[in-house]
Coordinates of C-alpha atoms in Angstrom, one line a residue:
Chain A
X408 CA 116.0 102.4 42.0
X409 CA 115.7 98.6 42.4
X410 CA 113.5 97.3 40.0
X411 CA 111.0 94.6 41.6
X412 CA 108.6 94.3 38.7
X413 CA 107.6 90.8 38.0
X414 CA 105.9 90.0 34.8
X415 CA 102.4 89.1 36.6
X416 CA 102.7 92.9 37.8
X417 CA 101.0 95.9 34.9
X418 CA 103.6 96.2 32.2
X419 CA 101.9 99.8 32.3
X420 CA 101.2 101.7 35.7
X421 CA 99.4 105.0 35.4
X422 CA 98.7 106.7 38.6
X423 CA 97.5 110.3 39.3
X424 CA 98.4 111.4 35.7
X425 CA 98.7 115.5 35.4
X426 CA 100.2 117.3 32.4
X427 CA 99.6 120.7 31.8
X428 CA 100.5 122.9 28.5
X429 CA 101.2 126.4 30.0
X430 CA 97.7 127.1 31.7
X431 CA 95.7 124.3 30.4
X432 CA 95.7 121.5 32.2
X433 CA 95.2 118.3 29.8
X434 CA 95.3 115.6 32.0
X435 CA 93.6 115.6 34.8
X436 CA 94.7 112.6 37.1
X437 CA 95.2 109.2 34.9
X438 CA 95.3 106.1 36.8
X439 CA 95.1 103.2 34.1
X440 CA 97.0 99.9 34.1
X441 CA 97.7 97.5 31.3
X442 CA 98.6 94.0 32.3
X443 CA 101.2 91.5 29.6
X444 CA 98.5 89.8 26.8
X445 CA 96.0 92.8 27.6
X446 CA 94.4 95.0 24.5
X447 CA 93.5 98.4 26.3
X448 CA 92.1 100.8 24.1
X449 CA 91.1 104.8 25.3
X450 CA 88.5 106.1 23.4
X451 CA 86.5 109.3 23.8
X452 CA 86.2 112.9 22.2
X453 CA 89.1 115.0 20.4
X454 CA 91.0 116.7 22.8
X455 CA 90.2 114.1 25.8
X456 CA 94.2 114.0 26.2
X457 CA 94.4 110.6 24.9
X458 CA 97.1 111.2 22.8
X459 CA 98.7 112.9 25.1
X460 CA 98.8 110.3 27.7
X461 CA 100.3 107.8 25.3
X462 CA 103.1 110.0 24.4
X463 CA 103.8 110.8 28.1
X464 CA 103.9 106.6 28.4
X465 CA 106.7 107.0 25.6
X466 CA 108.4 109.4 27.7
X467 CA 108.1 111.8 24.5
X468 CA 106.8 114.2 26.7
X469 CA 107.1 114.6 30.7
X470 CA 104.4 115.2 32.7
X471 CA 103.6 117.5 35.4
X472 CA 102.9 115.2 38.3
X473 CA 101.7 111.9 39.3
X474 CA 103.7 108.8 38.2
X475 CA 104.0 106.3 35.0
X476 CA 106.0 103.0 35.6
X477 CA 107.0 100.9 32.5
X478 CA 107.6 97.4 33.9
X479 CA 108.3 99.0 37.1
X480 CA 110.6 101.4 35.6
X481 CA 109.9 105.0 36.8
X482 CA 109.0 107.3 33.6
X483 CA 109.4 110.2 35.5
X484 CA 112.8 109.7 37.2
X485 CA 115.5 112.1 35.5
X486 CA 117.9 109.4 35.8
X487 CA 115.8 107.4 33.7
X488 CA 117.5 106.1 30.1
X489 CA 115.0 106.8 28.0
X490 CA 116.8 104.9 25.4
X491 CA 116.6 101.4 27.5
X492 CA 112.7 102.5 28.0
X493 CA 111.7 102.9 24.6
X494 CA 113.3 99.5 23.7
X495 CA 110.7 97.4 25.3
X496 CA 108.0 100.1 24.1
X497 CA 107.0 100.3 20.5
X498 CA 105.0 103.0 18.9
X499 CA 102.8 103.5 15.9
X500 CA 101.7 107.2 15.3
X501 CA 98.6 108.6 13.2
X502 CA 101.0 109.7 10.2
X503 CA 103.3 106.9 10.1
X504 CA 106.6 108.7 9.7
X505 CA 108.6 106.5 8.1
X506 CA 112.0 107.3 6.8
X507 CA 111.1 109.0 3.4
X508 CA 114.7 107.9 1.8
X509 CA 114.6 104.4 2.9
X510 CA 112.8 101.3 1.3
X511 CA 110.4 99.5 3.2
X512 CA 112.8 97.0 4.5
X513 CA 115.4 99.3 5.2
X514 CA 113.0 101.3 7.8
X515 CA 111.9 98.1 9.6
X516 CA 116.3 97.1 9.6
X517 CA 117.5 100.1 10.9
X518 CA 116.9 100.2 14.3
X519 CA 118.0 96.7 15.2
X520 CA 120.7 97.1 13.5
X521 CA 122.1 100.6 14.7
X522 CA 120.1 100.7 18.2
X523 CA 120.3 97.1 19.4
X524 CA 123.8 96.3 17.1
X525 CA 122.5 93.1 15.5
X526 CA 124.1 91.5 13.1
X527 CA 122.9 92.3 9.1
X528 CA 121.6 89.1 8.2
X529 CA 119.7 88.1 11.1
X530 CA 117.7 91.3 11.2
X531 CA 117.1 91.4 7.7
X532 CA 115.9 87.4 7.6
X533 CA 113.0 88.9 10.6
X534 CA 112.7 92.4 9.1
X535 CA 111.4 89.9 5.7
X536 CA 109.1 88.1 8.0
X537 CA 107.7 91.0 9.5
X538 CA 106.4 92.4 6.3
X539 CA 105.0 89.2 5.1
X540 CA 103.1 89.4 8.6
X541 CA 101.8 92.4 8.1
X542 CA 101.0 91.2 4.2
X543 CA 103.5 93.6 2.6
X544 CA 105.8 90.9 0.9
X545 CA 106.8 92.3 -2.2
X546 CA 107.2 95.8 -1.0
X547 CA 110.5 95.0 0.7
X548 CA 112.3 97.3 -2.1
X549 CA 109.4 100.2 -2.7
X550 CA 110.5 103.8 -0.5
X551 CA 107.1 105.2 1.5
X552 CA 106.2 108.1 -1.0
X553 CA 105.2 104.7 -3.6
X554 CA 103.2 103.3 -0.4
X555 CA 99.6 104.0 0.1
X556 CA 98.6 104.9 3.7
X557 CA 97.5 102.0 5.0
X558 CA 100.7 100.3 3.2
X559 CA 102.9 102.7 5.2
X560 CA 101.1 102.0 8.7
X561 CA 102.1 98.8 8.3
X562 CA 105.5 99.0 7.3
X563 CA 105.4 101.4 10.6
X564 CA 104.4 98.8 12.5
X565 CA 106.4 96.4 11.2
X566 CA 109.4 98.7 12.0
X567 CA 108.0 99.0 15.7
X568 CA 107.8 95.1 16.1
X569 CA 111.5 94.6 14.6
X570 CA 112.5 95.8 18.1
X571 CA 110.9 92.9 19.7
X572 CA 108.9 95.3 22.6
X573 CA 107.2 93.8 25.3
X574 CA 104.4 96.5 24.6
X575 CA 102.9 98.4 21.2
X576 CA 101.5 102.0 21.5
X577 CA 99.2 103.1 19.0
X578 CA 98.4 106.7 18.5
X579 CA 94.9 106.7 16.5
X580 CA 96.7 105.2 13.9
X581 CA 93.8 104.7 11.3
X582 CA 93.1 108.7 11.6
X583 CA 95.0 109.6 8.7
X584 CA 93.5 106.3 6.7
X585 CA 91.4 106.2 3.7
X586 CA 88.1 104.1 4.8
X587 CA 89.2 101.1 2.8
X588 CA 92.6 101.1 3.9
X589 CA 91.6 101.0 7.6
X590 CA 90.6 97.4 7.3
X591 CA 93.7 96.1 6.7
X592 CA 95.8 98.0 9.2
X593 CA 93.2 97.0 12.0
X594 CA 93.0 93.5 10.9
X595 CA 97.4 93.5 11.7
X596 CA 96.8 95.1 14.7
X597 CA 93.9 92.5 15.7
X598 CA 96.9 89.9 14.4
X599 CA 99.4 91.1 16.4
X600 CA 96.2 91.4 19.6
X601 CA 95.6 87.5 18.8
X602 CA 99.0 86.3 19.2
X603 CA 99.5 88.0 22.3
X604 CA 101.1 91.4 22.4
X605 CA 100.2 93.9 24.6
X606 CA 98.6 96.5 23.1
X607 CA 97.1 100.3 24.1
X608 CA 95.4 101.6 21.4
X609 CA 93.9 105.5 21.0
X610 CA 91.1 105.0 19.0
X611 CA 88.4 106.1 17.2
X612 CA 87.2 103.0 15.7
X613 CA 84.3 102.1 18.3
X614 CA 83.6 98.5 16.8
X615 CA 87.7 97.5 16.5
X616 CA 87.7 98.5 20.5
X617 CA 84.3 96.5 21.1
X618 CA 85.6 93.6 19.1
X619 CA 89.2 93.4 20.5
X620 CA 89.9 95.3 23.5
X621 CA 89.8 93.4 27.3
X622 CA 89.3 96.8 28.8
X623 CA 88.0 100.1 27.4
X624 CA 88.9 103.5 28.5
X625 CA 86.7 106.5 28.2
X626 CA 88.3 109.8 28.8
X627 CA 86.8 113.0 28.5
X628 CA 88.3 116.6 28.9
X629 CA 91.5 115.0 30.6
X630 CA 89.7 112.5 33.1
X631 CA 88.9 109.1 33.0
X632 CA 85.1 109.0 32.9
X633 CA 84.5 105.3 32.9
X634 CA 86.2 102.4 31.9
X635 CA 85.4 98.5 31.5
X636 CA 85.1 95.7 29.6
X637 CA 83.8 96.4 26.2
X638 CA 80.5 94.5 26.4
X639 CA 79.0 96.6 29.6
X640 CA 80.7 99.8 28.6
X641 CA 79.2 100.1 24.9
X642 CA 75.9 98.8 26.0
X643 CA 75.3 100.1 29.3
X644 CA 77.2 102.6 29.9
X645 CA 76.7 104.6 33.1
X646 CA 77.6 107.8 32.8
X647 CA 75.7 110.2 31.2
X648 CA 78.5 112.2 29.0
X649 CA 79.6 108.4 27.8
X650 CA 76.2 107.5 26.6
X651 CA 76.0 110.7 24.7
X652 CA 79.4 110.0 22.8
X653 CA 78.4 106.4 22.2
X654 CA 75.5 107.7 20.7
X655 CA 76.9 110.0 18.6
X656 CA 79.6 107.7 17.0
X657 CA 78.5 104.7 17.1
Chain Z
X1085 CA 84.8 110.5 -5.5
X1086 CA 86.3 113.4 -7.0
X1087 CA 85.1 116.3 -7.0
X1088 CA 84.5 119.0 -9.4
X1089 CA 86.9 122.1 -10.1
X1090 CA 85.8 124.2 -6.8
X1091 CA 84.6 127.5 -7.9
X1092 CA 85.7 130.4 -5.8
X1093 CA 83.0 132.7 -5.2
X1094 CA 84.8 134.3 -2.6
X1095 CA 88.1 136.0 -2.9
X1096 CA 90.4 133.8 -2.2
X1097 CA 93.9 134.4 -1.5
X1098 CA 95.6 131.8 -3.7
X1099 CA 99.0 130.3 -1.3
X1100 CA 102.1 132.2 -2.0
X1101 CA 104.7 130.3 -3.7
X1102 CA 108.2 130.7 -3.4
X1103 CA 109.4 131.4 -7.0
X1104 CA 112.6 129.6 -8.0
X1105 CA 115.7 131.5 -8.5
X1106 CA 115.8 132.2 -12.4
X1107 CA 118.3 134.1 -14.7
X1108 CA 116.4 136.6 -16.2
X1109 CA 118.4 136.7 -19.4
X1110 CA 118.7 133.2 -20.5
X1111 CA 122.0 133.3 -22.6
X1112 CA 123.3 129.5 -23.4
X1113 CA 126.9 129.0 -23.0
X1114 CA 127.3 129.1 -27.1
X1115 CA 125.9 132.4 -27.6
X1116 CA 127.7 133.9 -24.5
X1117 CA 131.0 132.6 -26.1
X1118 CA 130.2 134.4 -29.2
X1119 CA 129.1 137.6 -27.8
X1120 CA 132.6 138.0 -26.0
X1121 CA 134.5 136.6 -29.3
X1122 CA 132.5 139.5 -30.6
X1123 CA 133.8 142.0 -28.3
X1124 CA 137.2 141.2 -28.4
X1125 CA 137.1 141.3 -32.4
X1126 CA 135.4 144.8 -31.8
X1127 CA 138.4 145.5 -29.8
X1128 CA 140.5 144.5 -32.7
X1129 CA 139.1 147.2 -34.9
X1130 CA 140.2 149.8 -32.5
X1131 CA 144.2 148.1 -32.9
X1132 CA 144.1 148.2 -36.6
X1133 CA 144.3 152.2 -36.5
X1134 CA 147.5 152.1 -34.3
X1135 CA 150.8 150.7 -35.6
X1136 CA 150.7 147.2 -37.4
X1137 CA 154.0 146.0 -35.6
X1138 CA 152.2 145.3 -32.4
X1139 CA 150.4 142.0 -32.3
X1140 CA 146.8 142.0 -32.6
X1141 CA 144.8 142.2 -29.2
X1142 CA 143.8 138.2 -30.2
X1143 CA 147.2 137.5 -30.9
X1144 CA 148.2 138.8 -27.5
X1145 CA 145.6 136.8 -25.7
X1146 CA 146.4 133.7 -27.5
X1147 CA 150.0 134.2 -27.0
X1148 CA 149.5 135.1 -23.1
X1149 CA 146.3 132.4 -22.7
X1150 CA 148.6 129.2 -21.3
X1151 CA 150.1 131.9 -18.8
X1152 CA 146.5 133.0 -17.6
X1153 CA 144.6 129.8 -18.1
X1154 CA 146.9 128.5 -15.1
X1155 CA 145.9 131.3 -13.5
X1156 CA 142.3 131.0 -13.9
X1157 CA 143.2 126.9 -13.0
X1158 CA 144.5 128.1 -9.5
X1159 CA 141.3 130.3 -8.8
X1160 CA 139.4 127.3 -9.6
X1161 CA 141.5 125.1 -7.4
X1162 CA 141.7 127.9 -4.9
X1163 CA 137.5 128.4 -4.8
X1164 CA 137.7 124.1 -4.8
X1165 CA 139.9 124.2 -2.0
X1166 CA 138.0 127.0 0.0
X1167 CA 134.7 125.2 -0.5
X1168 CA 135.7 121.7 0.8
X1169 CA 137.2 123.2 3.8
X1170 CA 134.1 125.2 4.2
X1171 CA 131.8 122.8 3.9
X1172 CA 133.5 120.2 6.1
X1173 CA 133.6 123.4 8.8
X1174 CA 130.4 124.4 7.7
X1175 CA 128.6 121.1 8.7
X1176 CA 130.1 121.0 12.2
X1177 CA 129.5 124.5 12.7
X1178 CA 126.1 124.2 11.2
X1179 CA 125.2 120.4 13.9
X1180 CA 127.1 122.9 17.1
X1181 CA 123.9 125.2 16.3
X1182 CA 121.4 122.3 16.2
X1183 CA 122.7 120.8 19.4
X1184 CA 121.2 121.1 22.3
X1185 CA 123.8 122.4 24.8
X1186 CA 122.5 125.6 24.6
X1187 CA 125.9 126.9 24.7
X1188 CA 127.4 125.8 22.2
X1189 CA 124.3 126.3 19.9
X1190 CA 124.8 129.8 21.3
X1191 CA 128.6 130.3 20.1
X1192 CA 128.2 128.9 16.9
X1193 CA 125.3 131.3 16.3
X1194 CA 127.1 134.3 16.9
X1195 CA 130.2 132.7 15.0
X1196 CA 127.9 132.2 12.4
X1197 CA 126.4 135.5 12.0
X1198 CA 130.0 136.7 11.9
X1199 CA 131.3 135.3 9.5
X1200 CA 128.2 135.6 7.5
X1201 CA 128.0 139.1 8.0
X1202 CA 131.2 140.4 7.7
X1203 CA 132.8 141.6 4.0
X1204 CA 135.1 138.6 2.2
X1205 CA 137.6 141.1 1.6
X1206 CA 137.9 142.0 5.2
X1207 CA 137.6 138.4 6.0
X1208 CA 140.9 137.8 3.3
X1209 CA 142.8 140.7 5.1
X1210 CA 142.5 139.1 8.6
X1211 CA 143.7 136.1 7.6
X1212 CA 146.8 137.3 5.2
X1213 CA 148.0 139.6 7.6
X1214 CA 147.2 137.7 11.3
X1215 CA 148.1 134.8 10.2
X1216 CA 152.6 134.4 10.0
X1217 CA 153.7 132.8 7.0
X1218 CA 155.3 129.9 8.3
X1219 CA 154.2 127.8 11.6
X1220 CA 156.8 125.6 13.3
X1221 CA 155.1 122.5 14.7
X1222 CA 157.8 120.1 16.7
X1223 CA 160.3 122.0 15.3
X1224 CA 159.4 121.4 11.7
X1225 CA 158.9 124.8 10.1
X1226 CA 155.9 124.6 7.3
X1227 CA 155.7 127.4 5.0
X1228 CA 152.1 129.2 4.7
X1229 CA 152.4 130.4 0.8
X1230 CA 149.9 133.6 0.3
X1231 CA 147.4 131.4 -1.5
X1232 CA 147.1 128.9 1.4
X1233 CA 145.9 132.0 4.0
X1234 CA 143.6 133.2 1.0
X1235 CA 142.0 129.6 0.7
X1236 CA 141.6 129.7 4.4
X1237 CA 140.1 133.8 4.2
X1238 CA 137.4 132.2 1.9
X1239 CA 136.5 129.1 3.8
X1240 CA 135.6 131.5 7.0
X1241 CA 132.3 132.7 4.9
X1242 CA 131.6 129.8 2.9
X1243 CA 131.5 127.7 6.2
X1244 CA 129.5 130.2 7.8
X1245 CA 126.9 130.2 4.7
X1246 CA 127.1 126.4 5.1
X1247 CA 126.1 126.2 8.3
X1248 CA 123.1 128.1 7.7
X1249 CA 122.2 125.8 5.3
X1250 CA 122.7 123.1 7.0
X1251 CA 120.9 124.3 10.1
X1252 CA 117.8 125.5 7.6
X1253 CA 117.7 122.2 6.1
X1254 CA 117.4 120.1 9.4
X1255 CA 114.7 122.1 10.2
X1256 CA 112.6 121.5 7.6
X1257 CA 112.4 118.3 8.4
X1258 CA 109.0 117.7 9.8
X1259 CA 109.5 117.2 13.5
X1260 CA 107.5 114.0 13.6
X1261 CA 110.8 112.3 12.2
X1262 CA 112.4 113.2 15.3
X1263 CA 109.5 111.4 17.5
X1264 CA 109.5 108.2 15.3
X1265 CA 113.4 108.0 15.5
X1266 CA 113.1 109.0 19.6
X1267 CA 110.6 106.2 19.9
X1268 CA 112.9 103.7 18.1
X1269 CA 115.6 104.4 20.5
X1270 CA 117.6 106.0 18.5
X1271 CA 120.2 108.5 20.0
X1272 CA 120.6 112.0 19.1
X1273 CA 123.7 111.6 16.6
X1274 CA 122.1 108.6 14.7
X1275 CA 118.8 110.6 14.4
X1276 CA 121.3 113.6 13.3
X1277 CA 123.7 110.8 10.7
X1278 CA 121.4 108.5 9.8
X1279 CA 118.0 110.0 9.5
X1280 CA 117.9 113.9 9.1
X1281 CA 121.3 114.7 7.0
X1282 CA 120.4 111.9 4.4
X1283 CA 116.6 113.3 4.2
X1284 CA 118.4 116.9 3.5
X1285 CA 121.2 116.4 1.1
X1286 CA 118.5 117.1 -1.8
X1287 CA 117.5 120.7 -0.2
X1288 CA 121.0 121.3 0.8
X1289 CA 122.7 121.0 -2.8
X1290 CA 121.0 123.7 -4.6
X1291 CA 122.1 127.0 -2.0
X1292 CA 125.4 124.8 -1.4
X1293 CA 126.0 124.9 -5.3
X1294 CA 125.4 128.3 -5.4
X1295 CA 127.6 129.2 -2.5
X1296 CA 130.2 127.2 -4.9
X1297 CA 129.6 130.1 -7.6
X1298 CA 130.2 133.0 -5.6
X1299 CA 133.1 131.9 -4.1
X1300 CA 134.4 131.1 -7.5
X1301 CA 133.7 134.7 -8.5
X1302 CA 135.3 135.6 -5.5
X1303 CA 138.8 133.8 -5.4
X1304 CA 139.5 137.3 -7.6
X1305 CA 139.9 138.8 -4.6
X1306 CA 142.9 137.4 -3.7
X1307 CA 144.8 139.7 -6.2
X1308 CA 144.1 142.3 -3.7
X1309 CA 146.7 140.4 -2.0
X1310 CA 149.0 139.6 -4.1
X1311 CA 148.1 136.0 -4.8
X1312 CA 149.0 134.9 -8.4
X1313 CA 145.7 134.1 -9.5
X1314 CA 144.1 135.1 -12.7
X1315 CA 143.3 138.6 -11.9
X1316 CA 147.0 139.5 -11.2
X1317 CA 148.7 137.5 -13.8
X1318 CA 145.9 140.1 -16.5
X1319 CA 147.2 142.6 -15.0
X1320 CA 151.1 141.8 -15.7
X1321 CA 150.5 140.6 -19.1
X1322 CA 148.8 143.9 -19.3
X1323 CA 151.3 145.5 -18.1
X1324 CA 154.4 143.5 -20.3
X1325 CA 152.4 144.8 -23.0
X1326 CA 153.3 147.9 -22.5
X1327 CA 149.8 148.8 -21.1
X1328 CA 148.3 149.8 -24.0
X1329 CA 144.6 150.9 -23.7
X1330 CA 143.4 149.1 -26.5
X1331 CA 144.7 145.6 -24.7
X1332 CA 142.7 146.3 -21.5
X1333 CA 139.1 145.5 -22.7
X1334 CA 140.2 142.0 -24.2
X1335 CA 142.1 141.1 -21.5
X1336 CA 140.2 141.8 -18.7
X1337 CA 137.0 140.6 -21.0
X1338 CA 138.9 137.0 -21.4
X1339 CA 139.1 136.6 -17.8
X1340 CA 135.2 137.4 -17.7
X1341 CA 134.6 135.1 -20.2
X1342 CA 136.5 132.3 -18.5
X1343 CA 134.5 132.7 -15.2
X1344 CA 131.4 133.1 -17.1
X1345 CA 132.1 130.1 -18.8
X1346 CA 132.7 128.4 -15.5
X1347 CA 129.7 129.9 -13.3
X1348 CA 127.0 130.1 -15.5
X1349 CA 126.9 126.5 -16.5
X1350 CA 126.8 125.8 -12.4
X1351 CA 123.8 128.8 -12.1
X1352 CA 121.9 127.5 -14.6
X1353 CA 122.3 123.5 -13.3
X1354 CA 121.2 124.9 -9.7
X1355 CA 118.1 126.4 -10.5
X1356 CA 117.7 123.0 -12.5
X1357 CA 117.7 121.6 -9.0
X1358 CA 116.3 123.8 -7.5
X1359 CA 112.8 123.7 -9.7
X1360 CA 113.0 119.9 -9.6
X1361 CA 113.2 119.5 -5.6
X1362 CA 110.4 122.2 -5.3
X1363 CA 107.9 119.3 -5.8
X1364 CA 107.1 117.7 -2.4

């Protein structure tokens, strides 16, 4: 297919989302776009799909029908090279997953290195700056079992950003967090917002979304119930099951 | 906050733990060594009732001991041999059932369980009688000595065992590490290189090690067939001895000795490794 995507178009096009596990239907019909510069987060009760929908974004699983186009590119096409997708689409998940037998450094160096064949130097001059970003200078040399949690999240996301992709995925990454830790993942992640990646976030952390998101997904039992700007939806939403999870975690 | 000790008031059934393989006899190497010094002087006893112009069963075995210590050196390089063709067939056997043509994962399973479950000595036959003892390739004929085909008869079950360890080991690698590597663009084969085999050398050595001690145990087999290994070179030495009965316990008790000598310390370093890599 000839791709005609032009960067003013949604880096992310959702539209009629279905994925089904066997009998149960999770997703129910997603249409969500995410536009370059946009933080988009999707919030709302475990087992809403969210995760699933971003890991169908990823192309980690396929869905059942409807269609998902990354900068025009057709997730959904068997043709697709999911390789060259997953390039321009970085991905935090809730427990990290670093390489256990590689230092810090060495997980954020690998990929460039072996996936995009850049030279040793160069990727190790960014893969330094890229943990001093994320404030883990010092840690270059330490392996992830000698990492706290929220340490490891951001050596994680450090390793996603080494790739330089046009958009960041984040699978309720602060799930598996102690509560001081979550701080200072969310405060890279509102870093990384501020200088103008283009984020979708899966979230549980109502006053991150209220604070950074443009746009604010709620989903519910595999549907989008309501969506918006963070300032109407957490203060008046319309929907009556959105006002009873706001009210029950906020 | 931490909290107290939780008391159970319930019956709780406590998670079952996968004890580590332990010798239930712990001999150290010293002691063993005395114990079959002790048995061959024992031996000795019996010789001292027969005539005194025939050398003392020691005396025989030190006389004969260069003769089958280069016997007991060619089972070891025999069992070396077996294992590092093994293991190199073993780890491609063992990524063909990982992959994901499902054909392929398919034959190597059933070559697998084959090989796995079919009797060394059976395996040792096949290959000492099917296969000729010379090959001609471009008209250059290469000899295939007896202990060649043997080395090859043990390879076929250590690289089946390999595999199996190989395979067992990749799966227990959490599949989250797949997804991260997936989503970092990696392909298959650097996930496979890169990621899961250096995560699993750690599991893999302890079972590989002890694969390396049964096939040392093994390479005895090969007398069966005529191979000049330790085994056979006891039996002529028994035999130039005029076979007396007394000779046959030490003799056949140094060749235990050396291959205890030789396992044991390997046993006892595995479950080492084995109780250290439990943690995690």
């Amino acid at each position: 297919m000839v791709a005609t995507w032009t960067p003013d178009q949604p880096i992310v096009q959702c539209v009629e989302v279905r994925k089904s596990f066997g009998a149960l239907e999770v997703l129910k019909g997603i249409s969500l776009s995410v536009r370059k510069g946009e933080v988009i987060c999707i919030i709302g009760p475990s087992g809403s799909g969210k995760s699933t929908l971003i890991r169908c974004i990823n192309a980690l699983q396929p869905i059942s029908s409807g269609s998902i186009q990354i900068e025009g590119i057709e997730v959904t096409d068997p043709r697709l090279d999911k390789l060259a997708l997953r390039r321009k689409v970085g991905m935090v998940f809730q427990q990290y997953n670093l390489f256990p037998h590689k230092t810090a450094l060495q997980n954020v160096m690998m990929a460039p290195i072996h996936v995009l064949g850049q030279k040793r130097a160069e990727v190790e001059a960014r893969a330094r700056a890229l943990l001093a970003k994320v404030r883990l200078a010092g840690k270059e040399d330490s392996y992830p079992g000698e990492l706290s949690g929220g340490q490891q999240q951001r050596v994680a996301i450090a390793r996603s950003l080494a790739m330089r992709p046009d958009i960041m995925l984040f699978d309720e990454v602060t799930a598996a967090l102690d509560p001081e830790t979550v701080k200072e993942v969310l405060v890279t992640i509102r870093e990384l917002a501020e200088d103008g990646m283009t984020c979708l976030l899966v979230t549980h952390e109502m006053n991150f979304a209220r604070e950074v998101a443009d746009h604010v997904y709620f989903t519910d039992r595999g549907v989008i119930v309501e969506h918006g700007p963070p300032e109407t939806l957490f203060t008046a939403a319309k929907d009556e099951r959105t006002q009873r999870f706001l009210s029950q975690v906020l | 906050m931490k909290t107290a000790e939780p008391v159970h008031r319930l019956a709780v059934l406590l998670p079952y733990r996968l004890a580590p393989t332990r010798m239930s006899v712990r001999i150290s190497p010293l002691s063993a060594a005395i114990l079959c010094f002790c048995a061959v002087m024992a031996a000795s006893t019996a010789w001292a009732q027969t005539a005194p112009t025939m050398l003392s069963p020691l005396q025989v075995i030190v006389k004969w001991s260069p003769l089958l210590l280069r016997g007991f050196a060619f089972n070891i390089l025999i069992s070396l041999l077996a294992m590092l063709l093994g293991t190199v067939a073993g780890l491609g056997l063992g990524l063909a059932l990982l992959s994901q043509y499902r054909l392929l994962a398919t034959a190597s399973w059933f070559v697998t369980q084959f090989f796995r479950n079919a009797p060394w000595l059976v395996l040792l036959f096949f290959v000492m009688f099917l296969v000729p003892f010379q090959i001609t390739i471009f008209n250059t004929t290469v000899p295939l000595p007896d202990w060649i085909k043997a080395t090859v008869g043990f390879a076929l079950p250590v690289m089946a065992n390999v595999a199996e360890v190989v395979r067992g080991a990749v799966r227990s690698v959490p599949s989250t590490q797949w997804e991260a590597a997936e989503s970092l663009s990696f392909t298959r084969r650097q996930t496979m290189w890169l990621i899961m085999l250096p995560q699993c050398i750690k599991r893999m050595l302890p079972p590989w090690m002890n694969i390396y001690a049964l096939v040392a145990m093994a390479t005895v087999l090969a007398s069966i067939v005529g191979v000049s290994e330790m085994l056979t070179l006891t039996a002529q030495v028994h035999a130039a001895e005029g076979g007396r009965p007394e000779l046959f316990a030490p003799l056949y008790g140094f060749a235990l000795l050396c291959f205890f000598l030789y396992c044991y310390p390997i046993n006892l370093w595995t479950a080492r490794l084995e109780r250290r890599f439990r943690v995690r």
